[in-house]
Short mmCIF file of C-alpha atoms in Angstrom, two decimals:
data_model
loop_
_atom_site.label_atom_id
_atom_site.label_comp_id
_atom_site.label_asym_id
_atom_site.label_seq_id
_atom_site.Cartn_x
_atom_site.Cartn_y
_atom_site.Cartn_z
CA MET A 1 23.56 47.68 113.49
CA LEU A 2 23.22 50.81 115.19
CA ARG A 3 22.64 50.29 118.77
CA SER A 4 20.82 52.52 121.33
CA PRO A 5 23.04 54.40 124.05
CA ARG A 6 22.86 52.00 127.10
CA GLY A 7 26.57 51.62 126.68
CA GLU A 8 30.06 53.36 128.45
CA PRO A 9 30.20 56.84 127.15
CA ALA A 10 32.51 55.89 124.28
CA ASP A 11 29.68 54.05 122.68
CA ARG A 12 27.84 56.68 123.61
CA ASP A 13 29.82 59.21 121.63
CA ALA A 14 30.55 56.18 118.50
CA TRP A 15 26.37 56.21 118.37
CA ARG A 16 25.98 59.84 118.31
CA VAL A 17 28.58 60.51 115.64
CA GLN A 18 26.81 57.82 113.74
CA ARG A 19 23.54 59.47 113.75
CA GLU A 20 24.99 63.03 113.10
CA VAL A 21 25.86 61.30 109.59
CA LEU A 22 22.52 59.62 109.05
CA HIS A 23 21.13 63.00 109.47
CA LEU A 24 23.22 64.86 106.90
CA ALA A 25 21.31 61.63 104.57
CA THR A 26 18.96 62.57 101.90
CA ARG A 27 16.21 60.54 102.72
CA ILE A 28 14.17 59.33 99.47
CA GLU A 29 10.92 57.89 99.42
CA LEU A 30 10.68 54.67 96.76
CA GLN A 31 7.05 54.35 95.55
CA ARG A 32 6.37 50.36 96.05
CA HIS A 33 5.00 50.22 92.18
CA TRP A 34 7.79 51.16 89.07
CA SER A 35 7.02 54.14 87.28
CA PRO A 36 6.29 53.29 83.16
CA GLU A 37 9.85 54.97 82.44
CA GLU A 38 11.29 52.44 84.95
CA ILE A 39 9.41 49.34 83.38
CA ARG A 40 10.59 50.15 80.09
CA ARG A 41 14.35 50.94 81.75
CA ALA A 42 14.14 47.51 83.36
CA ARG A 43 12.65 45.55 80.11
CA ALA A 44 16.46 46.07 78.53
CA HIS A 45 17.44 43.58 81.50
CA GLU A 46 14.61 41.24 81.45
CA GLY A 47 17.39 38.32 80.56
CA ASP A 48 18.02 38.12 84.22
CA PRO A 49 15.58 35.74 86.02
CA ARG A 50 15.41 38.29 88.74
CA THR A 51 14.43 40.99 86.69
CA GLY A 52 12.05 38.89 84.26
CA LEU A 53 10.54 37.82 87.66
CA ALA A 54 9.87 41.48 89.12
CA LEU A 55 8.78 42.70 85.68
CA GLY A 56 5.82 39.96 85.71
CA SER A 57 4.85 40.72 89.22
CA CYS A 58 5.15 44.59 89.04
CA ASP A 59 1.18 45.31 88.06
CA ARG A 60 0.85 43.63 91.85
CA PHE A 61 3.67 44.14 94.01
CA GLY A 62 6.94 46.11 94.32
CA LEU A 63 10.33 44.82 93.23
CA ALA A 64 11.65 45.11 96.77
CA GLU A 65 8.75 42.76 97.89
CA VAL A 66 8.97 40.18 95.53
CA VAL A 67 12.93 40.15 96.17
CA ALA A 68 12.30 40.08 100.03
CA ALA A 69 9.40 37.76 99.78
CA GLY A 70 10.11 35.27 97.75
CA PRO A 71 13.29 33.44 99.35
CA GLU A 72 11.11 33.44 102.57
CA LEU A 73 7.93 31.97 101.02
CA LEU A 74 9.87 29.29 99.33
CA ALA A 75 11.63 28.31 102.74
CA ALA A 76 8.10 28.18 104.42
CA TRP A 77 7.36 25.82 101.48
CA HIS A 78 9.97 23.66 101.91
CA ASN A 79 10.00 23.63 105.76
CA ALA A 80 6.30 23.16 105.86
CA TRP A 81 6.82 19.36 104.66
CA ALA A 82 8.11 18.51 108.20
CA PRO A 83 5.75 16.03 110.10
CA GLY A 84 3.41 18.10 111.80
CA ALA A 85 4.55 21.19 110.56
CA ASN A 86 1.82 22.33 107.28
CA PRO A 87 2.57 19.22 104.96
CA ARG A 88 -1.20 19.47 103.90
CA GLY A 89 -0.49 23.38 103.16
CA ALA A 90 2.87 22.37 101.06
CA ALA A 91 0.80 19.50 99.22
CA ILE A 92 -1.65 22.39 98.37
CA VAL A 93 1.24 24.85 97.16
CA ALA A 94 2.79 22.12 95.28
CA ALA A 95 -0.06 21.44 93.07
CA ALA A 96 -0.74 25.21 92.88
CA VAL A 97 2.84 25.45 91.22
CA ASP A 98 2.41 22.92 88.99
CA CYS A 99 -0.77 23.76 87.47
CA ARG A 100 0.82 26.97 86.34
CA ARG A 101 3.52 24.87 85.24
CA SER A 102 1.51 22.82 83.44
CA GLY A 103 0.35 25.96 81.34
CA LEU A 104 -3.09 26.72 83.25
CA ARG A 105 -3.21 30.63 83.29
CA ARG A 106 -6.25 31.17 85.01
CA PRO A 107 -6.29 30.73 89.02
CA VAL A 108 -7.88 27.41 90.28
CA SER A 109 -10.88 27.00 92.46
CA ARG A 110 -10.38 25.51 96.28
CA GLN A 111 -12.02 22.31 95.37
CA TRP A 112 -9.98 21.44 92.74
CA LEU A 113 -6.43 22.18 95.20
CA GLN A 114 -8.64 19.65 97.40
CA ASP A 115 -8.64 17.45 95.12
CA LEU A 116 -5.57 17.91 93.44
CA HIS A 117 -3.23 18.25 96.39
CA LEU A 118 -3.76 14.06 97.84
CA PRO A 119 -1.55 12.68 95.58
CA TYR A 120 1.35 14.99 96.52
CA LEU A 121 0.53 14.45 100.30
CA ALA A 122 0.49 10.70 100.02
CA ALA A 123 3.84 10.61 98.19
CA ARG A 124 5.50 12.60 100.63
CA GLY A 125 4.22 9.73 103.29
CA GLY A 126 0.31 10.93 103.38
CA PRO A 127 -0.37 10.09 107.73
CA ASP A 128 2.80 9.84 108.53
CA LEU A 129 3.49 13.30 108.27
CA GLN A 130 0.46 14.36 110.71
CA PRO A 131 -1.22 16.55 108.08
CA GLU A 132 -3.09 19.30 109.28
CA PRO A 133 -7.04 19.84 108.62
CA PHE A 134 -7.67 21.76 105.07
CA ASP A 135 -8.63 24.55 105.74
CA GLU A 136 -5.69 25.30 108.16
CA ALA A 137 -3.59 24.49 105.52
CA MET A 138 -5.34 27.05 103.24
CA ARG A 139 -5.23 30.06 105.28
CA TRP A 140 -1.07 29.15 106.32
CA ALA A 141 -0.95 28.81 102.34
CA CYS A 142 -2.35 32.21 101.85
CA THR A 143 -0.31 34.05 104.42
CA ALA A 144 1.48 36.83 103.62
CA ALA A 145 5.25 37.81 103.85
CA TYR A 146 6.20 41.50 104.52
CA ALA A 147 2.86 42.44 103.14
CA THR A 148 3.01 41.35 99.95
CA SER A 149 1.64 37.86 99.34
CA GLY A 150 1.38 34.19 100.30
CA LEU A 151 2.54 31.51 98.76
CA LEU A 152 -1.13 31.28 97.28
CA ILE A 153 -2.72 34.43 95.66
CA GLY A 154 -6.42 34.79 95.42
CA ASN A 155 -9.58 34.06 97.47
CA PHE A 156 -12.52 31.85 97.45
CA SER A 157 -14.69 33.42 94.97
CA GLN A 158 -11.61 33.98 92.26
CA GLY A 159 -9.63 30.76 92.99
CA TYR A 160 -6.01 30.79 94.05
CA THR A 161 -2.51 30.81 91.81
CA ALA A 162 0.85 30.10 93.21
CA PHE A 163 3.17 33.26 94.02
CA ASP A 164 5.37 33.77 90.90
CA TYR A 165 8.95 33.40 92.77
CA LEU A 166 8.10 29.87 93.29
CA LEU A 167 7.59 28.80 89.65
CA ASN A 168 11.38 29.44 89.36
CA ALA A 169 12.52 27.46 92.36
CA PRO A 170 15.76 25.59 91.66
CA ARG A 171 15.50 21.41 91.00
CA LEU A 172 11.38 21.44 90.86
CA PRO A 173 10.85 17.81 89.56
CA ALA A 174 8.92 17.49 86.38
CA VAL A 175 5.02 17.60 87.03
CA PRO A 176 3.89 14.64 87.61
CA ASP A 177 1.26 12.73 85.11
CA HIS A 178 -1.22 12.49 87.90
CA LEU A 179 -1.64 16.51 88.06
CA TRP A 180 -1.36 16.70 84.56
CA ASP A 181 -3.73 14.23 83.63
CA ALA A 182 -6.17 15.19 86.28
CA LEU A 183 -6.35 18.75 85.22
CA LEU A 184 -6.55 18.14 81.83
CA SER A 185 -9.69 16.52 82.86
CA ARG A 186 -11.47 19.35 84.37
CA VAL A 187 -9.80 22.51 82.36
CA GLU A 188 -11.98 24.16 79.34
CA ALA A 189 -10.58 23.97 75.97
CA GLY A 190 -8.87 26.96 75.99
CA ASP A 191 -7.08 25.82 79.03
CA ALA A 192 -5.52 22.55 77.26
CA TYR A 193 -4.53 24.66 73.96
CA ASP A 194 -2.68 26.64 76.89
CA MET A 195 -1.38 23.18 78.45
CA GLY A 196 -0.61 21.70 75.07
CA LEU A 197 1.41 24.96 74.03
CA VAL A 198 3.88 24.50 77.56
CA ALA A 199 4.20 20.81 76.69
CA HIS A 200 5.30 21.21 73.17
CA GLN A 201 7.79 24.09 74.30
CA THR A 202 8.90 21.84 76.96
CA GLY A 203 9.49 18.81 74.83
CA ARG A 204 6.38 16.64 75.88
CA SER A 205 5.42 15.96 72.86
CA ALA A 206 2.86 13.19 74.06
CA ARG A 207 1.16 15.64 76.53
CA ALA A 208 0.83 18.31 73.90
CA THR A 209 -0.77 16.02 70.91
CA THR A 210 -3.14 14.89 73.55
CA ALA A 211 -3.94 18.10 74.60
CA LEU A 212 -4.19 20.01 71.08
CA GLU A 213 -6.62 17.40 70.30
CA ARG A 214 -9.04 18.40 72.39
CA ALA A 215 -8.39 21.76 71.94
CA ARG A 216 -8.64 21.33 67.66
CA GLU A 217 -12.21 18.96 68.58
CA ALA A 218 -13.46 21.92 70.23
CA GLY A 219 -12.52 24.48 67.53
CA VAL A 220 -10.05 26.45 69.38
CA GLU A 221 -8.16 28.81 66.91
CA GLY A 222 -4.23 27.79 65.60
CA ALA A 223 -5.00 24.05 67.44
CA ASP A 224 -5.06 22.17 64.20
CA PHE A 225 -1.89 24.24 62.96
CA LEU A 226 0.20 23.50 66.51
CA LEU A 227 -1.35 20.08 66.55
CA ALA A 228 0.44 19.27 63.20
CA ILE A 229 3.80 20.88 64.70
CA ALA A 230 3.48 18.22 67.95
CA VAL A 231 2.79 15.32 65.74
CA GLY A 232 5.65 16.25 63.60
CA ASP A 233 7.81 16.75 66.48
CA ARG A 234 6.67 13.22 68.41
CA GLY A 235 8.02 11.14 65.61
CA ARG A 236 5.51 11.07 62.66
CA PRO A 237 6.14 13.99 60.04
CA ARG A 238 5.20 12.59 57.04
CA GLU A 239 1.59 12.64 58.78
CA ALA A 240 2.01 16.12 59.93
CA ALA A 241 3.53 17.00 56.29
CA GLY A 242 0.04 15.92 55.34
CA ILE A 243 -2.53 17.99 58.24
CA LEU A 244 -0.10 20.82 57.43
CA ALA A 245 -0.46 20.79 53.73
CA GLY A 246 -3.75 21.12 54.20
CA ILE A 247 -3.74 24.05 56.77
CA VAL A 248 -1.55 25.47 54.06
CA ARG A 249 -4.38 25.47 51.54
CA ARG A 250 -7.07 26.88 53.95
CA ARG A 251 -4.62 29.79 54.88
CA ARG A 252 -3.82 31.06 51.39
CA ALA A 253 -7.72 30.54 50.98
CA ARG A 254 -8.69 33.06 53.92
CA TRP A 255 -5.43 35.58 53.72
CA GLY A 256 -3.34 35.18 50.54
CA PRO A 257 -0.32 33.41 50.13
CA ARG A 258 2.37 36.33 52.12
CA HIS A 259 0.20 36.53 54.81
CA PRO A 260 2.81 35.86 58.45
CA GLU A 261 0.31 33.00 59.50
CA THR A 262 0.02 31.65 55.56
CA LEU A 263 3.72 31.69 56.20
CA ALA A 264 4.09 30.10 58.96
CA SER A 265 2.32 27.25 57.70
CA VAL A 266 4.46 26.86 55.09
CA HIS A 267 7.83 26.91 56.82
CA GLN A 268 6.53 23.44 59.14
CA TRP A 269 5.04 21.69 55.95
CA ALA A 270 8.56 22.50 54.02
CA PHE A 271 10.54 21.35 57.43
CA PHE A 272 8.14 17.74 57.99
CA THR A 273 8.72 17.18 54.32
CA GLY A 274 12.36 17.33 54.30
CA GLU A 275 12.23 15.29 58.05
CA GLY A 276 10.16 12.96 56.17
CA GLY A 277 12.54 11.86 53.73
CA ASP A 278 12.47 14.30 51.06
CA ALA A 279 15.14 16.79 51.73
CA ALA A 280 15.36 17.69 48.05
CA ALA A 281 11.77 18.93 47.58
CA ALA A 282 12.40 20.76 51.32
CA ALA A 283 15.10 22.59 49.80
CA ALA A 284 13.43 23.79 46.86
CA ALA A 285 10.44 24.85 49.24
CA PHE A 286 12.47 26.99 51.64
CA ALA A 287 14.31 28.60 48.46
CA ASP A 288 10.65 29.54 47.47
CA LEU A 289 9.49 30.53 51.12
CA VAL A 290 12.67 32.70 51.47
CA ALA A 291 11.40 34.50 48.49
CA GLU A 292 7.82 35.06 49.91
CA THR A 293 9.32 35.94 53.28
CA THR A 294 11.96 38.63 51.68
CA ALA A 295 9.09 40.14 49.62
CA ALA A 296 6.36 40.06 52.92
CA LEU A 297 8.11 40.61 55.47
CA GLY A 298 11.79 42.29 55.09
CA PRO A 299 15.04 40.11 54.27
CA GLU A 300 16.61 40.86 58.23
CA HIS A 301 13.04 39.37 59.43
CA THR A 302 13.27 36.84 61.95
CA ASP A 303 11.03 34.43 59.52
CA THR A 304 13.37 34.97 56.60
CA LEU A 305 16.66 34.07 58.34
CA ALA A 306 14.94 31.01 59.70
CA ALA A 307 13.61 30.25 56.30
CA ARG A 308 17.43 30.70 54.90
CA HIS A 309 18.93 28.52 57.25
CA GLN A 310 16.49 25.53 56.63
CA ARG A 311 17.16 26.16 53.00
CA ALA A 312 21.07 25.72 54.16
CA TYR A 313 20.34 22.96 56.27
CA PHE A 314 18.17 20.57 53.76
CA THR A 315 20.78 21.52 50.69
CA GLY A 316 23.42 20.01 52.34
CA GLU A 317 20.83 16.98 53.57
CA ALA A 318 19.82 16.62 50.14
CA GLY A 319 23.84 15.93 48.99
CA ASP A 320 25.00 19.69 47.84
CA THR A 321 27.32 20.39 51.03
CA GLU A 322 29.19 22.82 49.27
CA SER A 323 26.22 24.89 48.85
CA ALA A 324 24.94 24.39 52.05
CA VAL A 325 28.30 25.87 53.04
CA ARG A 326 27.90 29.25 51.37
CA GLN A 327 24.56 29.62 52.32
CA LEU A 328 25.30 29.44 55.94
CA THR A 329 28.50 31.67 55.83
CA ALA A 330 26.17 34.35 54.09
CA LEU A 331 23.43 33.92 56.56
CA LEU A 332 25.66 33.64 59.70
CA GLU A 333 27.69 37.16 58.64
CA ASP A 334 23.77 38.53 58.70
CA ARG A 335 22.73 36.82 61.80
CA THR A 336 25.64 38.07 63.11
CA ARG A 337 25.33 41.49 62.60
CA LEU A 338 21.97 41.64 63.72
CA ASP A 339 21.71 39.44 66.52
CA GLY A 340 25.17 39.55 67.93
CA PRO A 341 27.66 36.24 68.40
CA ASP A 342 26.01 34.96 71.56
CA HIS A 343 22.60 34.73 70.12
CA PRO A 344 21.03 30.77 70.20
CA GLN A 345 20.39 30.99 66.52
CA VAL A 346 24.11 32.25 65.79
CA LEU A 347 25.45 29.25 67.53
CA ALA A 348 22.70 27.11 65.66
CA GLY A 349 24.12 28.16 62.33
CA ARG A 350 27.71 27.70 63.55
CA ARG A 351 26.80 24.13 63.92
CA SER A 352 25.24 23.33 60.84
CA LEU A 353 27.98 25.37 59.41
CA ILE A 354 30.37 23.05 61.06
CA TRP A 355 28.33 19.63 60.15
CA PHE A 356 28.79 20.32 56.49
CA SER A 357 31.94 21.71 56.19
CA GLY A 358 33.31 18.66 58.11
CA ALA A 359 31.78 16.08 55.95
CA ASN A 360 34.10 15.99 53.12
CA GLY A 361 37.03 18.14 54.80
CA ASP A 362 39.19 18.10 57.54
CA LEU A 363 37.98 16.09 60.65
CA ALA A 364 40.84 17.26 62.69
CA ALA A 365 39.65 21.39 62.20
CA ALA A 366 35.99 20.81 62.36
CA GLU A 367 36.73 19.46 65.75
CA GLN A 368 38.60 21.93 66.93
CA GLN A 369 35.53 24.34 65.80
CA VAL A 370 32.90 22.31 67.63
CA ARG A 371 35.19 22.29 70.44
CA ASP A 372 35.56 26.41 70.10
CA LEU A 373 31.57 26.36 69.82
CA MET A 374 31.09 24.26 72.69
CA ALA A 375 33.05 26.66 74.84
CA ASP A 376 30.68 29.45 73.69
CA ALA A 377 27.86 27.60 74.18
CA ARG A 378 28.60 26.80 77.62
CA ARG A 379 29.01 30.58 78.61
CA THR A 380 25.99 31.71 76.78
CA LEU A 381 23.20 28.74 77.42
CA ALA A 382 21.40 26.23 79.70
CA ALA A 383 22.77 23.20 80.24
CA ASP A 384 19.87 21.53 79.02
CA ASP A 385 19.43 23.90 76.13
CA PRO A 386 18.71 22.17 73.14
CA HIS A 387 21.14 24.15 71.14
CA LEU A 388 23.83 22.86 73.83
CA LEU A 389 22.84 19.34 73.41
CA ALA A 390 23.14 19.55 69.62
CA ILE A 391 26.20 20.80 69.80
CA ARG A 392 27.37 17.83 72.28
CA SER A 393 25.61 15.21 70.00
CA THR A 394 28.05 16.94 66.57
CA ARG A 395 30.93 16.49 69.10
CA ALA A 396 30.32 12.94 69.68
CA ASP A 397 29.50 12.08 66.20
CA PHE A 398 32.98 13.46 65.55
CA ALA A 399 34.46 11.28 67.59
CA ALA A 400 33.34 8.39 66.14
CA ARG A 401 34.20 9.38 62.40
CA ALA A 402 38.01 9.96 64.42
CA GLY A 403 37.92 6.18 65.48
CA ARG A 404 37.95 7.55 69.30
CA ILE A 405 34.88 4.66 69.66
CA ASP A 406 35.17 4.36 73.73
CA GLU A 407 35.24 8.35 74.04
CA ALA A 408 32.18 8.49 71.20
CA ILE A 409 30.50 5.66 73.34
CA GLU A 410 30.96 7.87 76.58
CA MET A 411 29.60 11.10 75.00
CA PHE A 412 26.99 9.05 73.72
CA THR A 413 25.50 7.33 76.79
CA GLU A 414 25.48 10.66 79.12
CA LEU A 415 23.86 12.43 76.08
CA ALA A 416 21.05 9.75 75.95
CA ALA A 417 20.44 9.68 79.54
CA GLU A 418 19.90 14.10 79.59
CA ARG A 419 17.65 13.54 76.96
CA GLY A 420 15.66 10.68 77.90
CA ARG A 421 15.46 12.64 81.39
CA LEU A 422 14.40 15.80 79.85
CA LEU A 423 12.34 14.55 76.63
CA GLY A 424 11.57 10.95 77.45
CA HIS A 425 13.11 7.94 76.34
CA ASP A 426 11.13 7.50 73.27
CA HIS A 427 11.55 11.08 72.29
CA PRO A 428 12.82 10.89 68.47
CA HIS A 429 16.14 12.85 69.73
CA ALA A 430 16.46 10.63 72.54
CA LEU A 431 16.18 7.34 69.95
CA HIS A 432 18.55 8.83 67.83
CA THR A 433 21.13 9.43 70.17
CA ARG A 434 20.56 5.75 71.61
CA LEU A 435 21.05 4.74 68.06
CA GLN A 436 24.31 6.46 67.57
CA ARG A 437 25.94 4.71 71.43
CA ALA A 438 24.36 1.73 69.55
CA GLN A 439 26.44 2.10 66.49
CA GLY A 440 29.64 2.91 68.70
CA LEU A 441 29.37 -0.49 70.78
CA VAL A 442 28.88 -2.09 67.06
CA SER A 443 32.04 -0.38 66.28
CA ALA A 444 33.71 -1.24 69.36
CA GLY A 445 32.80 -5.39 68.55
CA GLN A 446 30.42 -5.25 71.41
CA HIS A 447 28.00 -6.75 69.10
CA GLY A 448 25.88 -8.95 71.77
CA ARG A 449 25.47 -5.73 73.34
CA ALA A 450 24.72 -3.74 70.91
CA ARG A 451 21.81 -6.19 69.75
CA GLN A 452 20.19 -6.01 73.00
CA GLU A 453 20.30 -2.17 73.32
CA LEU A 454 18.70 -2.28 69.44
CA GLU A 455 15.99 -4.68 69.80
CA ARG A 456 14.85 -2.15 73.03
CA ILE A 457 15.00 0.81 70.58
CA VAL A 458 12.70 -0.67 68.08
CA GLU A 459 10.35 -1.79 70.79
CA ASP A 460 10.29 1.99 71.80
CA ALA A 461 10.20 3.35 68.52
CA ARG A 462 7.61 1.14 67.06
CA ARG A 463 5.38 2.77 69.89
CA VAL A 464 5.54 6.05 68.86
CA LEU A 465 7.28 6.71 65.16
CA GLU A 466 5.47 6.15 61.99
CA PRO A 467 6.28 3.64 59.61
CA GLY A 468 9.56 3.97 57.80
CA HIS A 469 10.81 6.82 59.75
CA ARG A 470 14.52 6.77 59.60
CA HIS A 471 15.33 5.90 62.99
CA LEU A 472 13.36 2.53 62.19
CA VAL A 473 15.23 2.08 59.47
CA LEU A 474 18.86 2.73 60.94
CA ALA A 475 17.94 0.71 63.45
CA HIS A 476 16.92 -2.49 61.08
CA ARG A 477 20.12 -1.89 59.26
CA VAL A 478 22.47 -2.00 61.88
CA ILE A 479 20.80 -5.22 63.72
CA SER A 480 21.00 -6.97 59.95
CA ARG A 481 24.75 -6.36 60.15
CA ILE A 482 25.44 -7.98 63.47
CA GLN A 483 22.99 -10.98 63.25
CA PRO A 484 24.63 -14.15 63.56
CA ARG A 485 25.26 -16.43 60.56
#
C-alpha cells in the first residue's frame, strides 16, 4: 500500500517515484452494471458458479459489488449467531435463505419472517443466545455492505428475499421440514408448483408429490404432468404410467402427436412403462418416439438423443444386449461430436455401454472401463452428482460379480449412506443400494445380519413403493433364500 511522505528522505523519494508511475497510467472508468455485450460474453462462462451468480444479479448490482459484498455478508451472517451479537437476525436470514432454496421465487412478508425464523433460533439455543428484538434484527439484516445489498433485499411493502450469494454458501444443511411445511401451508398454488419442481429436482420426492398435488388440485398448468413424474420417481412407476397415458391422450387431442409437449409426455409414459416391469414395451415405445422426435425436432435435438438412449437401455433390459451395445455405440459417437466428451449425458451413455458390454463379455475389461469412466466423471462432476453415484454403483456391482465381496460391501455401504443422506433412506435408489449391500452380506455368509437388514428394507419399501415393485420382489426373493430351515 502507498504511504504518505512522512518518513525519511529516501522514503519520500520512493513515494514520489511511485506517484509518478501512477500518473503515467491510463484511468478507465468501469460502469457498475454490465453492458449487453459484456453480459453476452459472460454467458459463455456461466458454468463457473461465481460468474453465474453475477449474471443472476447483474440487473441490480455490478460484478465488483457482488464479488466484494458476498463474502462480507456471508461472514456477517455466520458471526451473528454468537450470543449477544445478532442471533435473531441470523435466524431471520436463515429462514429467508431456505424460502429461496425451497423454490419460492417471490419475496416473503415481514410477518412471515417473524413466524418462520423462530424454529431456527430455538435450534441454536433460543434465549441462551440473548437474541435482540425483532425490529433491530430486521434493521441489521437489511443493512447494506459496500453500498450494494444487505443480507435481505426488499422493504416492508414489497417483502424480503435473501441475497443471492448466500444461496450458494458451502455446507448449508438441508431445508428443514418445519420451514418447508410452514411455507407450503401459506403459499399460493403457483408457488406450490415451484416448490414441487425444486423438491423433485433435488430428489425430495415426498415433498414434490405433496406440493404438486396441491398445485394440480388448483388447476396449475403442467402440474399433473410433473406430479406423475414425481409419483413414478417416488417408487410407483405403474401408477405413473397410468396417469401419463391419460396425459398423452389429452395432449394429442389438444396439440397433435408431434407437439413438443406431447412428445415429452410420451417419453415419460414409455420410461415408467419400462420401470414398471415391461422393458420390451418400453423399448418398442421409444423406437416409435425416436422416429417421431426425429421428424418433429430433428435428429440432433436433445429430446431425440434422449429417446435414443432410453430405447437402447430398455432394449438391453429386455434381454437384447447386443442390439443395446450397437445402439449405444452409435449414440455416443453423435453425443460426443455434438456435446463433447465431458457432457454428463456422454458419461451416462458410456456407463450404459459398459454395463451391457460387460453383461456377457470380459468382466476385467469392463471393470477397467468403469475405472476410467470414474476418473473422468470425478474430474467433471460434483461428488454428489447422480451420474457419478450411478457409476459408483456399477463399479461396486462389478466388484461383486468378480467375487471381491468385502470390497463390494464396503462400496455399497458408502453409497447407501450417501444416497440416504441426499435422497432419504426410503428413496428407490437408496433402497436398491441397500438391497445390493444385503446381497453382498448373503454372499459373504453373514445371513443373520443380512436378514435383519432385509427386514428393515422391506418395512421402508412397503411405506413408499407400490405393490409388486421390483425392489420388493427382490428383497423377498433374497429373504426366502436365507430363511432358516
